[in-house]
Amino acid sequence: MWATNVVALCLLALAASAEDKKLSSHATTIADQSANLALSLYHTLAKEKGLENILISPVVVASSLGMVALGGKASTVSQAKSVLSADTLNDEHLHTGLSELMSEVSDPKNRNVTWKISNRLYGPSSVSFDDNFVKRSKKNYNYDHSKINLRDKRSTLNSINEWAAKSTDGKLAEITKDVPNADGATIANAMFFKTHWDQKFHDTMVDKRAFLVTRSLTISVPMMHRTGLYKFLDDTDNKLFVLDMPLGQKQSSLVFIMPYHLEPLERLEKLLTRKQLDTWMGKMEERAVAISLPKINIAVSHNLQKTLGELGLTDAVDKTKADLSNISGKKDLYLSNVFHGSAMEWDVDGNPYDTSIFGTEKLRNPKLFYADHPFIFLVKDNKTNSILFIGRMSRPNGDKMRDEL
């Protein structure tokens, strides 16, 4: 009996240590810098996209940059590390750290969310992928590799979009409408992320409401409603609300930043810095909040080739300067496209709600968070402090209701 108890205690200790396993210093460095990468990507895209929706996964972009560093040499590598703010890491620590971080944040069992991630590197039909690169990029970054006739644009377009749709179970119908550069290497990231709230919405409390895109455009959307205890901030100085809604096992959260009233998001976007984000998160307090949130399905794709070039990855995207010779053994490739597509669903699904607080003082006088106009959002991993997604909802899918308010 004594021996049995000792074995049982040892097994429990091992299980606990596995659950409490900490990230290496390399992975922690990259996780911490993901917020800087997230904001840099967001601000660069916001300048280009007008009123369009934005949806991007900084940690997946970081993995793609790691894959570029794995396939590159000289300044191509140093620039990739610089964009990641990982200059202090040696190459091996960069690759193992990124691999460790992605394994941690995308673990469906611990996070209890649906997050499908597929990555593929397309090369011209003339390229010969180096065996060592193929092995390491698969191991560290979960990249598949494919040769394709990039000069046959219609066939290439269909092939890439079919792969993206299949990888996301049809949630991402297409990842691009064009293949603008057909003479280099193409990165493709295809993702599907579905929320699983820590406390679900009631499926009967969904109705059609108006979402105000602009003062002259209103869209009809299904809106979910619930009241509960959430971390919340009413920033009266900046006239905005910040709401933290935990997902799954509270390992991650969906954070909303929304102005009081309908307005262009440029003002909020100018406020959105790492320091300000940390300030908002630090000031949030748990309180009763009555939430109305669009029940939506969004799919957004970006070609990040120029964006990454603007952030400092200048050599890899320039056919006269790129050195990606670790990919093929020859200096014959440059990064011609970076297709980054994500589909995301916000639904009623989640864990059972806490009924013990119903009818208590805790839910009295709730603050109202009514998301019926454009807002910024991000998915934050609470264990690693990395940013899994960042985006803005400017115009959800829906029917036009009227032309004027």
Coordinates of C-alpha atoms in Angstrom, one line a residue:
M1 CA 0.0 0.0 0.0
W2 CA 2.8 2.4 1.0
A3 CA 4.6 1.8 -2.4
T4 CA 1.3 2.3 -4.2
N5 CA 0.8 5.6 -2.5
V6 CA 4.3 6.8 -3.3
V7 CA 3.8 5.9 -7.0
A8 CA 0.5 7.8 -7.0
L9 CA 2.1 10.9 -5.4
C10 CA 5.0 10.8 -7.9
L11 CA 2.5 10.6 -10.8
L12 CA 0.5 13.5 -9.4
A13 CA 3.7 15.5 -9.0
L14 CA 4.7 14.8 -12.5
A15 CA 1.3 15.8 -13.8
A16 CA 1.4 19.1 -11.8
S17 CA 4.9 19.9 -13.0
A18 CA 3.8 19.3 -16.6
E19 CA 0.9 21.6 -16.1
D20 CA 3.1 24.3 -14.5
K21 CA 5.9 23.9 -17.0
K22 CA 7.4 27.3 -17.7
L23 CA 8.6 28.6 -21.0
S24 CA 12.3 28.8 -21.7
S25 CA 13.9 32.3 -21.6
H26 CA 14.1 32.2 -25.4
A27 CA 10.3 31.6 -25.8
T28 CA 9.6 34.1 -23.1
T29 CA 11.6 36.8 -24.9
I30 CA 9.7 36.2 -28.1
A31 CA 6.3 36.1 -26.4
D32 CA 7.0 39.4 -24.7
Q33 CA 7.9 41.0 -28.0
S34 CA 4.8 39.7 -29.8
A35 CA 2.9 42.7 -28.5
N36 CA 5.4 45.0 -30.3
L37 CA 5.2 43.0 -33.5
A38 CA 1.3 43.0 -33.2
L39 CA 1.1 46.8 -32.9
S40 CA 3.7 47.3 -35.7
L41 CA 1.8 45.0 -38.0
Y42 CA -1.6 46.6 -37.1
H43 CA -0.5 50.2 -37.6
T44 CA 1.2 49.4 -40.9
L45 CA -1.9 47.6 -42.2
A46 CA -4.3 50.3 -40.9
K47 CA -2.6 52.9 -43.1
E48 CA -3.3 50.8 -46.2
K49 CA -6.8 49.3 -45.5
G50 CA -9.1 52.3 -45.2
L51 CA -12.2 51.1 -43.5
E52 CA -11.6 47.4 -44.1
N53 CA -11.5 44.8 -41.4
I54 CA -8.1 43.7 -40.1
L55 CA -7.3 40.3 -38.7
I56 CA -3.8 39.1 -38.2
S57 CA -1.9 36.6 -35.9
P58 CA 1.4 38.1 -34.7
V59 CA 2.6 34.8 -33.3
V60 CA 2.0 33.1 -36.7
V61 CA 3.7 35.9 -38.5
A62 CA 6.6 35.5 -36.0
S63 CA 6.8 31.8 -37.0
S64 CA 6.9 32.7 -40.6
L65 CA 9.8 35.1 -39.9
G66 CA 11.6 32.3 -38.1
M67 CA 11.1 30.1 -41.1
V68 CA 12.6 32.9 -43.3
A69 CA 15.6 33.1 -40.9
L70 CA 16.0 29.3 -41.1
G71 CA 16.1 29.5 -44.9
G72 CA 18.3 32.6 -45.0
K73 CA 21.8 33.8 -44.6
A74 CA 23.6 37.0 -43.7
S75 CA 21.4 40.2 -43.5
T76 CA 18.3 38.3 -44.5
V77 CA 18.6 36.5 -41.1
S78 CA 19.6 39.5 -39.1
Q79 CA 16.6 41.5 -40.5
A80 CA 14.2 38.8 -39.7
K81 CA 15.5 38.7 -36.1
S82 CA 15.3 42.5 -35.9
V83 CA 11.6 42.6 -36.9
L84 CA 11.0 40.1 -34.2
S85 CA 13.0 42.2 -31.7
A86 CA 15.0 39.0 -31.1
D87 CA 18.5 40.3 -32.0
T88 CA 19.9 39.0 -28.7
L89 CA 19.0 35.4 -29.5
N90 CA 21.3 33.1 -31.4
D91 CA 19.8 31.3 -34.4
E92 CA 19.2 28.0 -32.6
H93 CA 17.5 29.7 -29.6
L94 CA 15.3 31.7 -32.0
H95 CA 14.0 28.5 -33.7
T96 CA 13.5 26.5 -30.6
G97 CA 11.9 29.5 -28.8
L98 CA 9.4 30.1 -31.6
S99 CA 8.6 26.4 -31.8
E100 CA 8.0 26.2 -28.0
L101 CA 5.8 29.3 -28.0
M102 CA 3.6 28.1 -30.8
S103 CA 3.2 24.6 -29.3
E104 CA 2.2 26.2 -26.0
V105 CA -0.4 28.8 -27.2
S106 CA -2.0 26.5 -29.8
D107 CA -2.5 23.5 -27.5
P108 CA -6.3 22.9 -27.9
K109 CA -6.5 20.7 -24.8
N110 CA -5.2 23.3 -22.4
R111 CA -6.8 26.3 -24.1
N112 CA -10.1 24.7 -25.0
V113 CA -10.5 26.7 -28.2
T114 CA -10.6 25.7 -31.8
W115 CA -7.5 27.1 -33.6
K116 CA -6.4 25.4 -36.8
I117 CA -3.2 26.6 -38.3
S118 CA -1.7 25.4 -41.6
N119 CA 1.5 26.8 -43.2
R120 CA 2.9 26.1 -46.6
L121 CA 5.9 27.4 -48.5
Y122 CA 5.4 27.4 -52.3
G123 CA 8.4 27.5 -54.6
P124 CA 8.8 27.7 -58.4
S125 CA 8.7 24.3 -60.2
S126 CA 12.4 24.8 -60.9
V127 CA 13.5 24.9 -57.2
S128 CA 14.9 21.9 -55.3
F129 CA 14.1 22.2 -51.6
D130 CA 17.1 21.3 -49.4
D131 CA 16.4 18.2 -47.3
N132 CA 17.7 19.6 -44.1
F133 CA 15.7 22.8 -44.5
V134 CA 12.5 20.8 -45.2
K135 CA 13.1 18.7 -42.1
R136 CA 13.8 21.6 -39.8
S137 CA 11.1 23.9 -41.1
K138 CA 8.6 21.1 -40.6
K139 CA 9.9 20.3 -37.1
N140 CA 10.2 23.9 -35.8
Y141 CA 7.4 25.7 -37.8
N142 CA 5.1 23.0 -39.0
Y143 CA 5.6 24.1 -42.6
D144 CA 4.7 21.9 -45.6
H145 CA 6.4 22.5 -48.9
S146 CA 5.1 22.5 -52.5
K147 CA 6.5 23.2 -55.9
I148 CA 4.1 24.9 -58.2
N149 CA 4.1 26.6 -61.6
L150 CA 3.9 30.1 -60.4
R151 CA 3.8 31.5 -63.9
D152 CA 0.4 29.9 -64.5
K153 CA -1.4 32.3 -62.3
R154 CA -4.9 30.9 -62.7
S155 CA -3.8 27.4 -61.7
T156 CA -1.6 28.8 -58.9
L157 CA -4.5 30.9 -57.5
N158 CA -6.9 28.0 -57.6
S159 CA -4.4 25.6 -56.0
I160 CA -3.5 28.0 -53.1
N161 CA -7.1 28.9 -52.4
E162 CA -8.2 25.2 -52.5
W163 CA -5.5 24.4 -50.0
A164 CA -6.6 27.2 -47.7
A165 CA -10.2 26.2 -47.8
K166 CA -9.4 22.6 -47.2
S167 CA -7.0 23.4 -44.3
T168 CA -9.8 25.4 -42.5
D169 CA -12.7 23.1 -43.3
G170 CA -14.1 25.6 -45.7
K171 CA -14.1 28.5 -43.2
L172 CA -11.6 30.5 -45.3
A173 CA -13.0 30.2 -48.8
E174 CA -10.0 32.0 -50.3
I175 CA -6.7 33.4 -49.1
T176 CA -6.0 35.7 -52.1
K177 CA -7.6 37.0 -55.3
D178 CA -4.3 37.4 -57.1
V179 CA -0.7 36.2 -57.1
P180 CA 1.0 39.4 -58.0
N181 CA 4.6 38.2 -58.0
A182 CA 5.1 34.8 -59.7
D183 CA 8.8 34.4 -59.7
G184 CA 9.8 33.8 -56.1
A185 CA 8.8 31.9 -52.9
T186 CA 5.3 32.3 -51.5
I187 CA 4.4 31.8 -47.8
A188 CA 0.8 30.9 -47.1
N189 CA -0.8 30.8 -43.6
A190 CA -4.4 29.6 -43.3
M191 CA -6.2 29.7 -40.0
F192 CA -9.6 29.2 -38.3
F193 CA -10.2 30.4 -34.8
K194 CA -13.4 29.9 -32.9
T195 CA -14.1 31.3 -29.5
H196 CA -15.2 29.1 -26.6
W197 CA -16.1 31.5 -23.9
D198 CA -15.3 30.8 -20.3
Q199 CA -19.0 31.4 -19.7
K200 CA -21.3 30.9 -22.6
F201 CA -24.1 33.1 -24.0
H202 CA -27.6 31.8 -23.8
D203 CA -28.5 30.6 -27.3
T204 CA -32.0 32.0 -27.0
M205 CA -30.7 35.5 -26.2
V206 CA -29.7 36.3 -29.8
D207 CA -31.6 38.8 -31.9
K208 CA -31.1 41.0 -35.0
R209 CA -29.7 44.4 -34.2
A210 CA -28.2 47.3 -36.1
F211 CA -24.4 47.7 -36.4
L212 CA -23.4 51.3 -37.3
V213 CA -20.6 51.1 -39.9
T214 CA -20.7 54.8 -40.6
R215 CA -23.2 57.6 -40.2
S216 CA -24.7 56.6 -43.5
L217 CA -24.4 52.9 -43.4
T218 CA -26.0 50.4 -41.0
I219 CA -25.8 46.6 -41.2
S220 CA -28.2 44.1 -39.7
V221 CA -26.3 41.6 -37.5
P222 CA -27.3 38.9 -34.9
M223 CA -26.3 40.1 -31.5
M224 CA -25.6 38.0 -28.4
H225 CA -26.4 39.2 -24.9
R226 CA -25.3 38.3 -21.4
T227 CA -24.5 39.8 -18.0
G228 CA -21.7 38.6 -15.9
L229 CA -18.5 39.6 -14.0
Y230 CA -15.7 40.7 -16.2
K231 CA -12.6 42.8 -16.1
F232 CA -13.6 46.2 -17.4
L233 CA -12.3 49.7 -17.8
D234 CA -14.3 52.9 -18.5
D235 CA -11.5 55.3 -19.7
T236 CA -13.3 58.6 -19.3
D237 CA -10.2 60.6 -20.4
N238 CA -10.0 58.9 -23.7
K239 CA -13.8 58.2 -24.0
L240 CA -13.5 54.4 -24.5
F241 CA -14.3 51.1 -22.9
V242 CA -11.9 48.1 -22.5
L243 CA -13.5 44.7 -21.9
D244 CA -11.7 41.4 -21.1
M245 CA -13.7 38.3 -21.9
P246 CA -11.9 35.0 -20.9
L247 CA -11.9 32.1 -23.2
G248 CA -11.8 28.3 -22.6
Q249 CA -9.9 27.6 -19.4
K250 CA -9.1 31.3 -18.8
Q251 CA -5.7 30.7 -20.5
S252 CA -6.5 33.4 -23.0
S253 CA -8.9 36.3 -23.4
L254 CA -10.7 38.3 -26.1
V255 CA -10.0 42.0 -25.3
F256 CA -12.2 44.7 -26.9
I257 CA -11.3 48.4 -27.1
M258 CA -14.3 50.4 -28.2
P259 CA -15.0 54.2 -28.3
Y260 CA -18.1 55.4 -26.5
H261 CA -19.9 56.3 -29.7
L262 CA -19.6 55.8 -33.5
E263 CA -16.5 57.4 -34.8
P264 CA -13.6 56.6 -37.2
L265 CA -11.1 54.4 -35.4
E266 CA -8.1 56.6 -36.3
R267 CA -8.2 58.3 -32.9
L268 CA -8.1 54.9 -31.0
E269 CA -5.4 53.7 -33.3
K270 CA -3.2 56.6 -32.5
L271 CA -3.6 55.8 -28.8
L272 CA -2.7 52.1 -29.3
T273 CA 0.8 51.8 -28.1
R274 CA 2.5 49.1 -26.0
K275 CA 2.6 51.5 -23.0
Q276 CA -1.0 52.5 -23.4
L277 CA -2.1 48.9 -23.8
D278 CA -0.3 47.9 -20.6
T279 CA -1.8 50.9 -18.8
W280 CA -5.3 49.9 -19.8
M281 CA -4.8 46.3 -18.8
G282 CA -3.4 47.3 -15.5
K283 CA -6.3 49.6 -14.6
M284 CA -9.1 47.0 -15.4
E285 CA -11.3 45.9 -12.5
E286 CA -13.8 43.0 -12.2
R287 CA -17.3 44.2 -12.1
A288 CA -20.8 43.5 -13.5
V289 CA -21.1 44.1 -17.3
A290 CA -24.1 43.7 -19.5
I291 CA -22.6 42.7 -22.9
S292 CA -24.1 42.8 -26.3
L293 CA -21.7 41.4 -28.9
P294 CA -22.1 40.6 -32.6
K295 CA -22.4 36.9 -33.4
I296 CA -20.2 36.9 -36.4
N297 CA -18.1 35.0 -38.9
I298 CA -15.3 37.0 -40.4
A299 CA -12.6 36.0 -42.9
V300 CA -9.8 38.4 -43.6
S301 CA -6.6 37.9 -45.7
H302 CA -3.6 40.1 -46.2
N303 CA -0.5 39.9 -48.4
L304 CA 2.2 40.9 -45.9
Q305 CA 5.1 41.0 -48.3
K306 CA 5.2 44.8 -48.5
T307 CA 4.2 45.2 -44.9
L308 CA 7.1 43.1 -43.7
G309 CA 9.4 45.0 -46.0
E310 CA 8.2 48.3 -44.4
L311 CA 8.9 46.8 -40.9
G312 CA 12.6 46.1 -41.9
L313 CA 12.6 42.8 -43.8
T314 CA 13.9 44.6 -46.8
D315 CA 16.4 42.1 -48.3
A316 CA 14.2 39.0 -48.2
V317 CA 11.5 40.7 -50.3
D318 CA 14.0 42.1 -52.8
K319 CA 15.0 39.7 -55.6
T320 CA 18.4 41.5 -56.0
K321 CA 19.3 41.3 -52.3
A322 CA 17.6 38.2 -50.9
D323 CA 19.8 35.3 -49.6
L324 CA 17.5 32.4 -49.0
S325 CA 20.1 29.9 -50.0
N326 CA 19.5 27.5 -47.1
I327 CA 16.1 26.7 -48.7
S328 CA 17.5 25.4 -52.0
G329 CA 21.3 25.5 -51.7
K330 CA 21.3 28.3 -54.2
K331 CA 20.8 32.0 -54.0
D332 CA 17.8 31.8 -56.4
L333 CA 14.8 32.8 -54.3
Y334 CA 13.3 35.8 -52.8
L335 CA 10.1 36.2 -50.8
S336 CA 7.5 37.3 -53.4
N337 CA 4.2 36.8 -51.4
V338 CA 3.2 36.3 -47.8
F339 CA -0.5 35.3 -47.9
H340 CA -1.9 35.5 -44.3
G341 CA -5.5 34.5 -44.0
S342 CA -7.7 34.0 -40.9
A343 CA -11.3 33.0 -40.4
M344 CA -12.8 33.7 -36.9
E345 CA -16.1 32.9 -35.3
W346 CA -17.7 34.5 -32.3
D347 CA -20.6 32.3 -31.2
V348 CA -22.6 31.5 -28.1
D349 CA -20.6 28.4 -27.2
G350 CA -18.7 28.1 -24.0
N351 CA -18.5 26.7 -20.5
P352 CA -21.7 26.7 -18.3
Y353 CA -22.3 30.1 -16.6
D354 CA -21.9 30.6 -12.9
T355 CA -25.5 30.6 -11.6
S356 CA -24.4 31.3 -8.1
I357 CA -24.1 35.1 -8.8
F358 CA -27.6 35.5 -10.2
G359 CA -29.8 37.6 -8.1
T360 CA -26.9 38.8 -5.9
E361 CA -25.4 42.2 -5.2
K362 CA -22.5 41.3 -7.6
L363 CA -24.6 41.8 -10.7
R364 CA -26.3 45.1 -9.6
N365 CA -25.9 48.2 -11.7
P366 CA -23.9 46.6 -14.5
K367 CA -21.9 48.7 -16.9
L368 CA -23.2 48.5 -20.5
F369 CA -20.9 47.2 -23.3
Y370 CA -22.9 47.5 -26.5
A371 CA -20.7 46.7 -29.5
D372 CA -22.8 48.1 -32.2
H373 CA -20.1 50.2 -33.9
P374 CA -16.4 49.7 -35.0
F375 CA -13.9 48.5 -32.4
I376 CA -10.4 47.1 -32.0
F377 CA -9.9 43.7 -30.5
L378 CA -7.1 41.3 -29.7
V379 CA -6.8 37.7 -28.4
K380 CA -4.3 37.7 -25.6
D381 CA -2.7 34.6 -24.1
N382 CA -2.7 35.1 -20.3
K383 CA 0.0 32.6 -19.6
T384 CA 2.7 33.8 -22.0
N385 CA 1.4 37.4 -22.5
S386 CA 1.7 36.9 -26.2
I387 CA -0.8 38.4 -28.7
L388 CA -2.4 35.6 -30.7
F389 CA -4.6 37.9 -32.8
I390 CA -5.1 41.6 -33.3
G391 CA -7.7 43.2 -35.5
R392 CA -10.5 45.6 -36.0
M393 CA -14.2 45.1 -36.8
S394 CA -15.2 47.9 -39.1
R395 CA -17.9 46.1 -41.0
P396 CA -19.4 42.7 -40.1
N397 CA -21.2 40.6 -42.7
G398 CA -24.9 41.5 -42.9
D399 CA -27.6 43.1 -44.9
K400 CA -27.7 46.9 -45.4
M401 CA -30.5 48.4 -43.3
R402 CA -30.7 52.0 -44.4
D403 CA -28.7 54.8 -45.9
E404 CA -29.1 57.5 -43.3
L405 CA -29.5 57.7 -39.6

